[in-house]
One Martini backbone bead per residue (centre of mass of N, CA, C, O) as a GRO file, in nm:
protein
  349
    1MET     BB    1  -2.173  -0.301   1.988
    2THR     BB    2  -2.122  -0.282   1.661
    3ILE     BB    3  -2.237  -0.086   1.416
    4PRO     BB    4  -2.358  -0.142   1.122
    5VAL     BB    5  -2.246  -0.074   0.778
    6ALA     BB    6  -2.389   0.016   0.468
    7LEU     BB    7  -2.364  -0.018   0.120
    8LEU     BB    8  -2.633   0.105  -0.076
    9GLY     BB    9  -2.458   0.277  -0.292
   10LEU     BB   10  -2.303   0.276  -0.633
   11ALA     BB   11  -2.118   0.515  -0.839
   12THR     BB   12  -2.024   0.643  -1.161
   13ALA     BB   13  -1.821   0.895  -1.343
   14ALA     BB   14  -1.756   1.062  -1.654
   15ALA     BB   15  -1.606   1.243  -1.860
   16PRO     BB   16  -1.686   1.374  -2.187
   17HIS     BB   17  -1.385   1.317  -2.291
   18THR     BB   18  -1.201   1.118  -2.516
   19LEU     BB   19  -0.863   0.983  -2.472
   20ARG     BB   20  -0.618   0.870  -2.649
   21GLN     BB   21  -0.301   0.772  -2.597
   22ALA     BB   22  -0.190   0.835  -2.878
   23ASP     BB   23  -0.285   1.135  -2.873
   24ALA     BB   24  -0.130   1.223  -2.624
   25LEU     BB   25   0.151   1.167  -2.737
   26ALA     BB   26   0.138   1.350  -2.986
   27ALA     BB   27   0.089   1.614  -2.830
   28ALA     BB   28   0.339   1.602  -2.648
   29ARG     BB   29   0.548   1.592  -2.873
   30GLY     BB   30   0.473   1.864  -3.008
   31LEU     BB   31   0.534   2.039  -2.746
   32PHE     BB   32   0.826   1.895  -2.612
   33ARG     BB   33   1.061   1.796  -2.792
   34ASP     BB   34   1.208   2.090  -2.826
   35ARG     BB   35   1.203   2.168  -2.497
   36PHE     BB   36   1.273   1.854  -2.414
   37PRO     BB   37   1.543   1.658  -2.453
   38GLY     BB   38   1.414   1.395  -2.280
   39PHE     BB   39   1.144   1.300  -2.408
   40GLU     BB   40   1.206   1.028  -2.563
   41ARG     BB   41   1.287   0.881  -2.296
   42MET     BB   42   0.984   0.924  -2.174
   43ALA     BB   43   0.763   0.828  -2.384
   44PRO     BB   44   0.714   0.519  -2.298
   45VAL     BB   45   0.504   0.579  -2.068
   46PHE     BB   46   0.253   0.575  -2.259
   47GLU     BB   47   0.287   0.253  -2.313
   48THR     BB   48   0.340   0.148  -1.994
   49ALA     BB   49   0.079   0.251  -1.821
   50GLY     BB   50  -0.198   0.088  -1.913
   51ILE     BB   51  -0.333   0.285  -2.136
   52ARG     BB   52  -0.593   0.369  -2.372
   53THR     BB   53  -0.804   0.550  -2.209
   54ARG     BB   54  -0.955   0.875  -2.141
   55GLN     BB   55  -1.111   1.120  -1.938
   56THR     BB   56  -1.208   1.463  -2.003
   57ALA     BB   57  -1.317   1.785  -1.940
   58MET     BB   58  -1.159   1.865  -2.196
   59PRO     BB   59  -1.052   1.926  -2.484
   60LEU     BB   60  -0.750   1.888  -2.620
   61ASP     BB   61  -0.701   2.185  -2.721
   62TRP     BB   62  -0.713   2.322  -2.442
   63TYR     BB   63  -0.431   2.201  -2.333
   64LEU     BB   64  -0.248   2.357  -2.564
   65GLU     BB   65  -0.312   2.602  -2.391
   66PRO     BB   66  -0.281   2.863  -2.199
   67HIS     BB   67  -0.351   2.874  -1.833
   68ASP     BB   68  -0.477   3.007  -1.563
   69TRP     BB   69  -0.610   2.990  -1.257
   70THR     BB   70  -0.889   3.103  -1.336
   71GLU     BB   71  -0.946   2.909  -1.573
   72ARG     BB   72  -0.908   2.644  -1.416
   73THR     BB   73  -1.129   2.694  -1.206
   74ALA     BB   74  -1.365   2.714  -1.400
   75ALA     BB   75  -1.329   2.428  -1.513
   76TYR     BB   76  -1.360   2.280  -1.248
   77LEU     BB   77  -1.645   2.369  -1.170
   78ASP     BB   78  -1.794   2.260  -1.413
   79ALA     BB   79  -1.697   1.963  -1.398
   80ALA     BB   80  -1.754   1.898  -1.096
   81ASP     BB   81  -2.054   1.952  -1.094
   82ALA     BB   82  -2.131   1.735  -1.303
   83LEU     BB   83  -2.001   1.489  -1.163
   84PHE     BB   84  -2.146   1.507  -0.898
   85ALA     BB   85  -2.437   1.479  -1.004
   86ALA     BB   86  -2.409   1.209  -1.151
   87ALA     BB   87  -2.308   1.030  -0.916
   88ALA     BB   88  -2.521   1.096  -0.701
   89ALA     BB   89  -2.778   1.016  -0.857
   90ALA     BB   90  -2.699   0.716  -0.906
   91ALA     BB   91  -2.662   0.629  -0.609
   92LEU     BB   92  -2.943   0.705  -0.511
   93ASP     BB   93  -3.099   0.525  -0.704
   94GLU     BB   94  -2.985   0.254  -0.602
   95ALA     BB   95  -3.086   0.317  -0.297
   96GLY     BB   96  -3.379   0.454  -0.313
   97LEU     BB   97  -3.311   0.768  -0.315
   98THR     BB   98  -3.288   1.105  -0.216
   99GLY     BB   99  -3.162   1.404  -0.131
  100ALA     BB  100  -3.371   1.432   0.114
  101ASP     BB  101  -3.243   1.167   0.271
  102ILE     BB  102  -2.991   1.329   0.339
  103ASP     BB  103  -2.782   1.415   0.624
  104LEU     BB  104  -2.484   1.367   0.489
  105ILE     BB  105  -2.198   1.526   0.322
  106VAL     BB  106  -1.919   1.392   0.146
  107THR     BB  107  -1.642   1.574   0.002
  108VAL     BB  108  -1.393   1.477  -0.243
  109SER     BB  109  -1.117   1.707  -0.329
  110SER     BB  110  -0.775   1.798  -0.498
  111THR     BB  111  -0.807   1.963  -0.806
  112GLY     BB  112  -0.966   2.199  -0.651
  113ILE     BB  113  -1.140   2.510  -0.577
  114ALA     BB  114  -1.443   2.539  -0.362
  115THR     BB  115  -1.614   2.853  -0.270
  116PRO     BB  116  -1.833   2.698  -0.246
  117SER     BB  117  -1.884   2.385  -0.225
  118LEU     BB  118  -2.006   2.130  -0.413
  119GLU     BB  119  -2.258   2.059  -0.233
  120ALA     BB  120  -2.366   2.350  -0.227
  121ARG     BB  121  -2.399   2.375  -0.542
  122ALA     BB  122  -2.608   2.104  -0.527
  123MET     BB  123  -2.861   2.146  -0.350
  124THR     BB  124  -3.085   2.192  -0.572
  125ARG     BB  125  -3.017   1.976  -0.786
  126ILE     BB  126  -3.044   1.731  -0.549
  127SER     BB  127  -3.238   1.805  -0.304
  128PHE     BB  128  -3.126   1.902  -0.052
  129ARG     BB  129  -3.139   1.970   0.260
  130PRO     BB  130  -3.087   2.244   0.460
  131ASP     BB  131  -2.986   2.039   0.715
  132ALA     BB  132  -2.752   1.931   0.580
  133ALA     BB  133  -2.453   1.807   0.627
  134ARG     BB  134  -2.106   1.928   0.573
  135VAL     BB  135  -1.794   1.754   0.429
  136PRO     BB  136  -1.523   1.890   0.316
  137VAL     BB  137  -1.233   1.741   0.135
  138PHE     BB  138  -0.877   1.808   0.135
  139GLY     BB  139  -0.555   1.646   0.027
  140LEU     BB  140  -0.566   1.317  -0.038
  141GLY     BB  141  -0.584   1.231  -0.314
  142CYS     BB  142  -0.561   0.900  -0.400
  143ALA     BB  143  -0.681   0.828  -0.099
  144GLY     BB  144  -0.981   0.953  -0.097
  145GLY     BB  145  -1.169   0.711  -0.146
  146ALA     BB  146  -1.099   0.548   0.111
  147THR     BB  147  -1.112   0.773   0.326
  148GLY     BB  148  -1.401   0.864   0.261
  149LEU     BB  149  -1.539   0.595   0.325
  150ALA     BB  150  -1.446   0.581   0.619
  151LEU     BB  151  -1.575   0.846   0.712
  152ALA     BB  152  -1.868   0.784   0.632
  153ALA     BB  153  -1.892   0.534   0.815
  154ARG     BB  154  -1.843   0.675   1.085
  155LEU     BB  155  -2.086   0.867   1.061
  156ALA     BB  156  -2.305   0.649   1.037
  157ARG     BB  157  -2.236   0.508   1.309
  158ALA     BB  158  -2.277   0.771   1.493
  159THR     BB  159  -2.576   0.792   1.325
  160PRO     BB  160  -2.827   0.621   1.359
  161GLY     BB  161  -3.037   0.630   1.061
  162SER     BB  162  -2.860   0.761   0.875
  163LYS     BB  163  -2.763   0.933   0.569
  164VAL     BB  164  -2.472   0.895   0.359
  165LEU     BB  165  -2.288   1.100   0.130
  166LEU     BB  166  -2.042   1.015  -0.112
  167VAL     BB  167  -1.819   1.239  -0.298
  168VAL     BB  168  -1.585   1.184  -0.572
  169VAL     BB  169  -1.373   1.444  -0.722
  170GLU     BB  170  -1.169   1.460  -1.030
  171VAL     BB  171  -0.947   1.706  -1.221
  172CYS     BB  172  -0.642   1.630  -1.321
  173THR     BB  173  -0.588   1.764  -1.613
  174LEU     BB  174  -0.545   2.065  -1.501
  175SER     BB  175  -0.223   2.006  -1.446
  176PHE     BB  176  -0.156   2.068  -1.720
  177ARG     BB  177   0.155   2.193  -1.862
  178THR     BB  178   0.328   2.456  -2.070
  179ASP     BB  179   0.545   2.621  -1.886
  180LYS     BB  180   0.631   2.359  -1.735
  181LEU     BB  181   0.899   2.097  -1.719
  182THR     BB  182   0.891   1.765  -1.605
  183LYS     BB  183   0.897   1.441  -1.542
  184ALA     BB  184   0.634   1.448  -1.378
  185ASP     BB  185   0.461   1.583  -1.600
  186ILE     BB  186   0.482   1.355  -1.805
  187VAL     BB  187   0.361   1.133  -1.634
  188ALA     BB  188   0.089   1.277  -1.585
  189THR     BB  189   0.013   1.297  -1.889
  190ALA     BB  190   0.002   0.969  -1.906
  191LEU     BB  191  -0.226   0.921  -1.658
  192PHE     BB  192  -0.449   1.133  -1.643
  193GLY     BB  193  -0.787   1.163  -1.530
  194ASP     BB  194  -1.147   1.199  -1.519
  195GLY     BB  195  -1.373   1.176  -1.223
  196ALA     BB  196  -1.630   0.978  -1.042
  197ALA     BB  197  -1.787   0.902  -0.716
  198ALA     BB  198  -2.053   0.725  -0.528
  199CYS     BB  199  -2.194   0.693  -0.188
  200VAL     BB  200  -2.424   0.507   0.018
  201LEU     BB  201  -2.487   0.527   0.373
  202GLY     BB  202  -2.587   0.297   0.648
  203SER     BB  203  -2.727   0.166   0.899
  204GLY     BB  204  -2.676  -0.176   0.871
  205ASP     BB  205  -2.779  -0.398   0.629
  206GLY     BB  206  -2.680  -0.475   0.315
  207GLY     BB  207  -2.640  -0.419  -0.002
  208VAL     BB  208  -2.323  -0.425  -0.132
  209ALA     BB  209  -2.191  -0.379   0.163
  210ARG     BB  210  -1.989  -0.416   0.455
  211ILE     BB  211  -1.844  -0.223   0.703
  212GLU     BB  212  -1.585  -0.334   0.916
  213GLY     BB  213  -1.332  -0.135   0.849
  214ALA     BB  214  -1.048   0.093   0.929
  215ALA     BB  215  -0.728   0.233   0.796
  216GLU     BB  216  -0.408   0.401   0.862
  217HIS     BB  217  -0.082   0.489   0.702
  218THR     BB  218   0.197   0.700   0.792
  219TRP     BB  219   0.497   0.791   0.672
  220PRO     BB  220   0.779   0.916   0.760
  221ASP     BB  221   0.943   1.131   0.561
  222THR     BB  222   0.716   1.158   0.279
  223LEU     BB  223   0.636   1.442   0.140
  224ASP     BB  224   0.801   1.399  -0.150
  225ILE     BB  225   0.638   1.188  -0.321
  226MET     BB  226   0.350   1.355  -0.311
  227GLY     BB  227   0.186   1.634  -0.495
  228TRP     BB  228   0.164   1.988  -0.487
  229ARG     BB  229   0.226   2.265  -0.678
  230VAL     BB  230   0.195   2.628  -0.632
  231ASP     BB  231   0.083   2.878  -0.867
  232PRO     BB  232  -0.051   3.110  -1.081
  233THR     BB  233  -0.134   2.868  -1.282
  234GLY     BB  234  -0.133   2.625  -1.058
  235PHE     BB  235  -0.109   2.301  -1.065
  236GLY     BB  236   0.168   2.079  -0.979
  237VAL     BB  237   0.337   1.796  -0.992
  238ILE     BB  238   0.460   1.556  -0.739
  239PHE     BB  239   0.747   1.323  -0.810
  240ASP     BB  240   1.028   1.257  -0.609
  241ARG     BB  241   0.947   0.953  -0.575
  242ALA     BB  242   0.931   0.628  -0.621
  243ILE     BB  243   0.650   0.434  -0.578
  244PRO     BB  244   0.686   0.130  -0.642
  245PRO     BB  245   0.929   0.065  -0.445
  246PHE     BB  246   0.788   0.160  -0.190
  247ALA     BB  247   0.552  -0.038  -0.199
  248ARG     BB  248   0.720  -0.300  -0.210
  249ASP     BB  249   0.874  -0.240   0.078
  250ASN     BB  250   0.599  -0.127   0.273
  251LEU     BB  251   0.303  -0.242   0.250
  252ARG     BB  252   0.275  -0.512   0.401
  253SER     BB  253   0.328  -0.421   0.696
  254ALA     BB  254   0.099  -0.214   0.705
  255MET     BB  255  -0.134  -0.407   0.648
  256GLU     BB  256  -0.089  -0.597   0.889
  257THR     BB  257  -0.129  -0.382   1.109
  258MET     BB  258  -0.415  -0.290   1.033
  259LEU     BB  259  -0.551  -0.570   1.058
  260ALA     BB  260  -0.475  -0.631   1.353
  261GLY     BB  261  -0.663  -0.397   1.464
  262GLN     BB  262  -0.916  -0.602   1.352
  263GLY     BB  263  -0.840  -0.913   1.399
  264LEU     BB  264  -0.650  -0.963   1.143
  265GLU     BB  265  -0.528  -1.135   0.865
  266PHE     BB  266  -0.420  -1.158   0.551
  267ASP     BB  267  -0.554  -1.450   0.506
  268ASP     BB  268  -0.858  -1.327   0.551
  269ILE     BB  269  -0.824  -1.220   0.262
  270ASP     BB  270  -0.973  -1.252  -0.061
  271ARG     BB  271  -0.950  -0.932  -0.154
  272VAL     BB  272  -0.774  -0.685  -0.328
  273LEU     BB  273  -0.850  -0.331  -0.366
  274CYS     BB  274  -0.689  -0.105  -0.584
  275HIS     BB  275  -0.516   0.165  -0.664
  276PRO     BB  276  -0.433   0.244  -1.007
  277GLY     BB  277  -0.163   0.440  -1.071
  278GLY     BB  278  -0.018   0.209  -1.240
  279ALA     BB  279   0.139  -0.053  -1.373
  280LYS     BB  280   0.381  -0.051  -1.168
  281VAL     BB  281   0.208  -0.035  -0.914
  282ILE     BB  282   0.056  -0.297  -0.948
  283GLN     BB  283   0.306  -0.481  -0.949
  284ALA     BB  284   0.409  -0.392  -0.667
  285ILE     BB  285   0.162  -0.491  -0.507
  286GLU     BB  286   0.174  -0.787  -0.585
  287THR     BB  287   0.454  -0.829  -0.460
  288ALA     BB  288   0.408  -0.723  -0.169
  289LEU     BB  289   0.136  -0.930  -0.135
  290SER     BB  290   0.173  -1.205  -0.284
  291LEU     BB  291   0.049  -1.196  -0.562
  292ALA     BB  292  -0.058  -1.286  -0.842
  293GLN     BB  293   0.000  -1.244  -1.151
  294GLY     BB  294  -0.290  -1.057  -1.236
  295ALA     BB  295  -0.488  -1.026  -0.987
  296LEU     BB  296  -0.535  -0.713  -1.067
  297ASP     BB  297  -0.775  -0.692  -1.292
  298HIS     BB  298  -0.966  -0.453  -1.235
  299GLU     BB  299  -0.742  -0.242  -1.227
  300ARG     BB  300  -0.648  -0.269  -1.524
  301VAL     BB  301  -0.916  -0.193  -1.659
  302VAL     BB  302  -0.955   0.085  -1.537
  303LEU     BB  303  -0.689   0.203  -1.634
  304ALA     BB  304  -0.733   0.154  -1.941
  305ASP     BB  305  -1.019   0.323  -1.955
  306HIS     BB  306  -0.936   0.591  -1.735
  307GLY     BB  307  -0.705   0.597  -1.571
  308ASN     BB  308  -0.581   0.830  -1.339
  309MET     BB  309  -0.829   0.979  -1.111
  310SER     BB  310  -0.758   0.921  -0.844
  311ALA     BB  311  -0.975   0.888  -0.592
  312PRO     BB  312  -1.213   0.734  -0.768
  313THR     BB  313  -1.072   0.474  -0.879
  314VAL     BB  314  -1.124   0.266  -0.646
  315LEU     BB  315  -1.439   0.281  -0.688
  316HIS     BB  316  -1.434   0.163  -0.970
  317VAL     BB  317  -1.321  -0.106  -0.879
  318LEU     BB  318  -1.551  -0.177  -0.686
  319ASP     BB  319  -1.775  -0.174  -0.897
  320ARG     BB  320  -1.661  -0.402  -1.069
  321ALA     BB  321  -1.643  -0.619  -0.843
  322ARG     BB  322  -1.945  -0.627  -0.759
  323ARG     BB  323  -2.046  -0.719  -1.044
  324ALA     BB  324  -1.875  -0.993  -1.020
  325GLY     BB  325  -1.842  -1.050  -0.713
  326LEU     BB  326  -1.800  -1.060  -0.392
  327PRO     BB  327  -1.631  -1.169  -0.152
  328PRO     BB  328  -1.647  -1.207   0.179
  329ARG     BB  329  -1.349  -1.049   0.186
  330SER     BB  330  -1.230  -0.710   0.165
  331VAL     BB  331  -0.972  -0.470   0.054
  332LEU     BB  332  -0.943  -0.133   0.045
  333ALA     BB  333  -0.675   0.043  -0.139
  334ALA     BB  334  -0.474   0.355  -0.092
  335LEU     BB  335  -0.243   0.575  -0.223
  336GLY     BB  336  -0.096   0.883  -0.078
  337PRO     BB  337  -0.041   1.170   0.038
  338GLY     BB  338   0.219   1.196   0.329
  339PHE     BB  339   0.259   0.899   0.314
  340THR     BB  340  -0.034   0.693   0.231
  341VAL     BB  341  -0.246   0.433   0.362
  342SER     BB  342  -0.581   0.333   0.278
  343THR     BB  343  -0.843   0.139   0.448
  344VAL     BB  344  -1.116  -0.098   0.368
  345THR     BB  345  -1.334  -0.328   0.516
  346LEU     BB  346  -1.520  -0.588   0.344
  347ALA     BB  347  -1.847  -0.733   0.333
  348ALA     BB  348  -2.054  -0.937   0.216
  349PRO     BB  349  -2.408  -0.948   0.218
   0.00000   0.00000   0.00000
């Protein structure tokens, strides 16, 4: 018999500075209009992205100056440490636990490098036990929230009685570049925000939801769709193929295959909770999955208020959905580099 795993606590955290989309557009126009002849043709993406505000690790003026890898890494460590602590503490509090109760910590982050990793840096701050196991995960990009939740659930199921803490932290805005400029950089400038989310899991029932299953699908020959380029200045975004049409053409069949592996059909799912990569991605997912236009309402609100925070964004969507009341069965889904879709099937408690 499969051991049930419960999501005992869920919390989100936002970066300290709020950036209005109109201010982001004005700053980008001032920087790039004279250097990038096609900027005005690209500028409407700031208005069509579906974003009103975003939260950023640094104040706007910081991004308008050049920064090298060392400075960006220092900014990442400061911001990620604070976001990790805030999200972890809130999730533990909801679960009625402390850091000392956690047996294993999964940390997901792909927007900076920390060695020692973020959970090690938080050991004293969160009062983790010295014998707590640590699993830092890098490279999942936007799929990291769903994949991280699936991994944490597997670990909780494998060690009955243990408590597993998942913390997902991304500081996407540090990829903003003033030295190189591509169409992908402009799109990223219009989309990215910073944030975190954390979950506490344990074997048993109750809590926010029960983890029923998880699955991933990676399409072959799709490494060029999404990722990072790395140079002495830092990370630079790669969007070499349009994501909305790819999702529209390929997502449904992958979802059906993944659900079939769990003995489910798509009609068994009451609600799909998706990573809102952008307004066009949301529309493409609704089309691909034959959802009513506007069905992904929580996704649109999270995108409008926070932008695309990469991995934690889908957990922000889950947090909003559970506060509104989860239906009997949901599927959490996120697309990310690989090119991959990662899913977690949830049952209401």
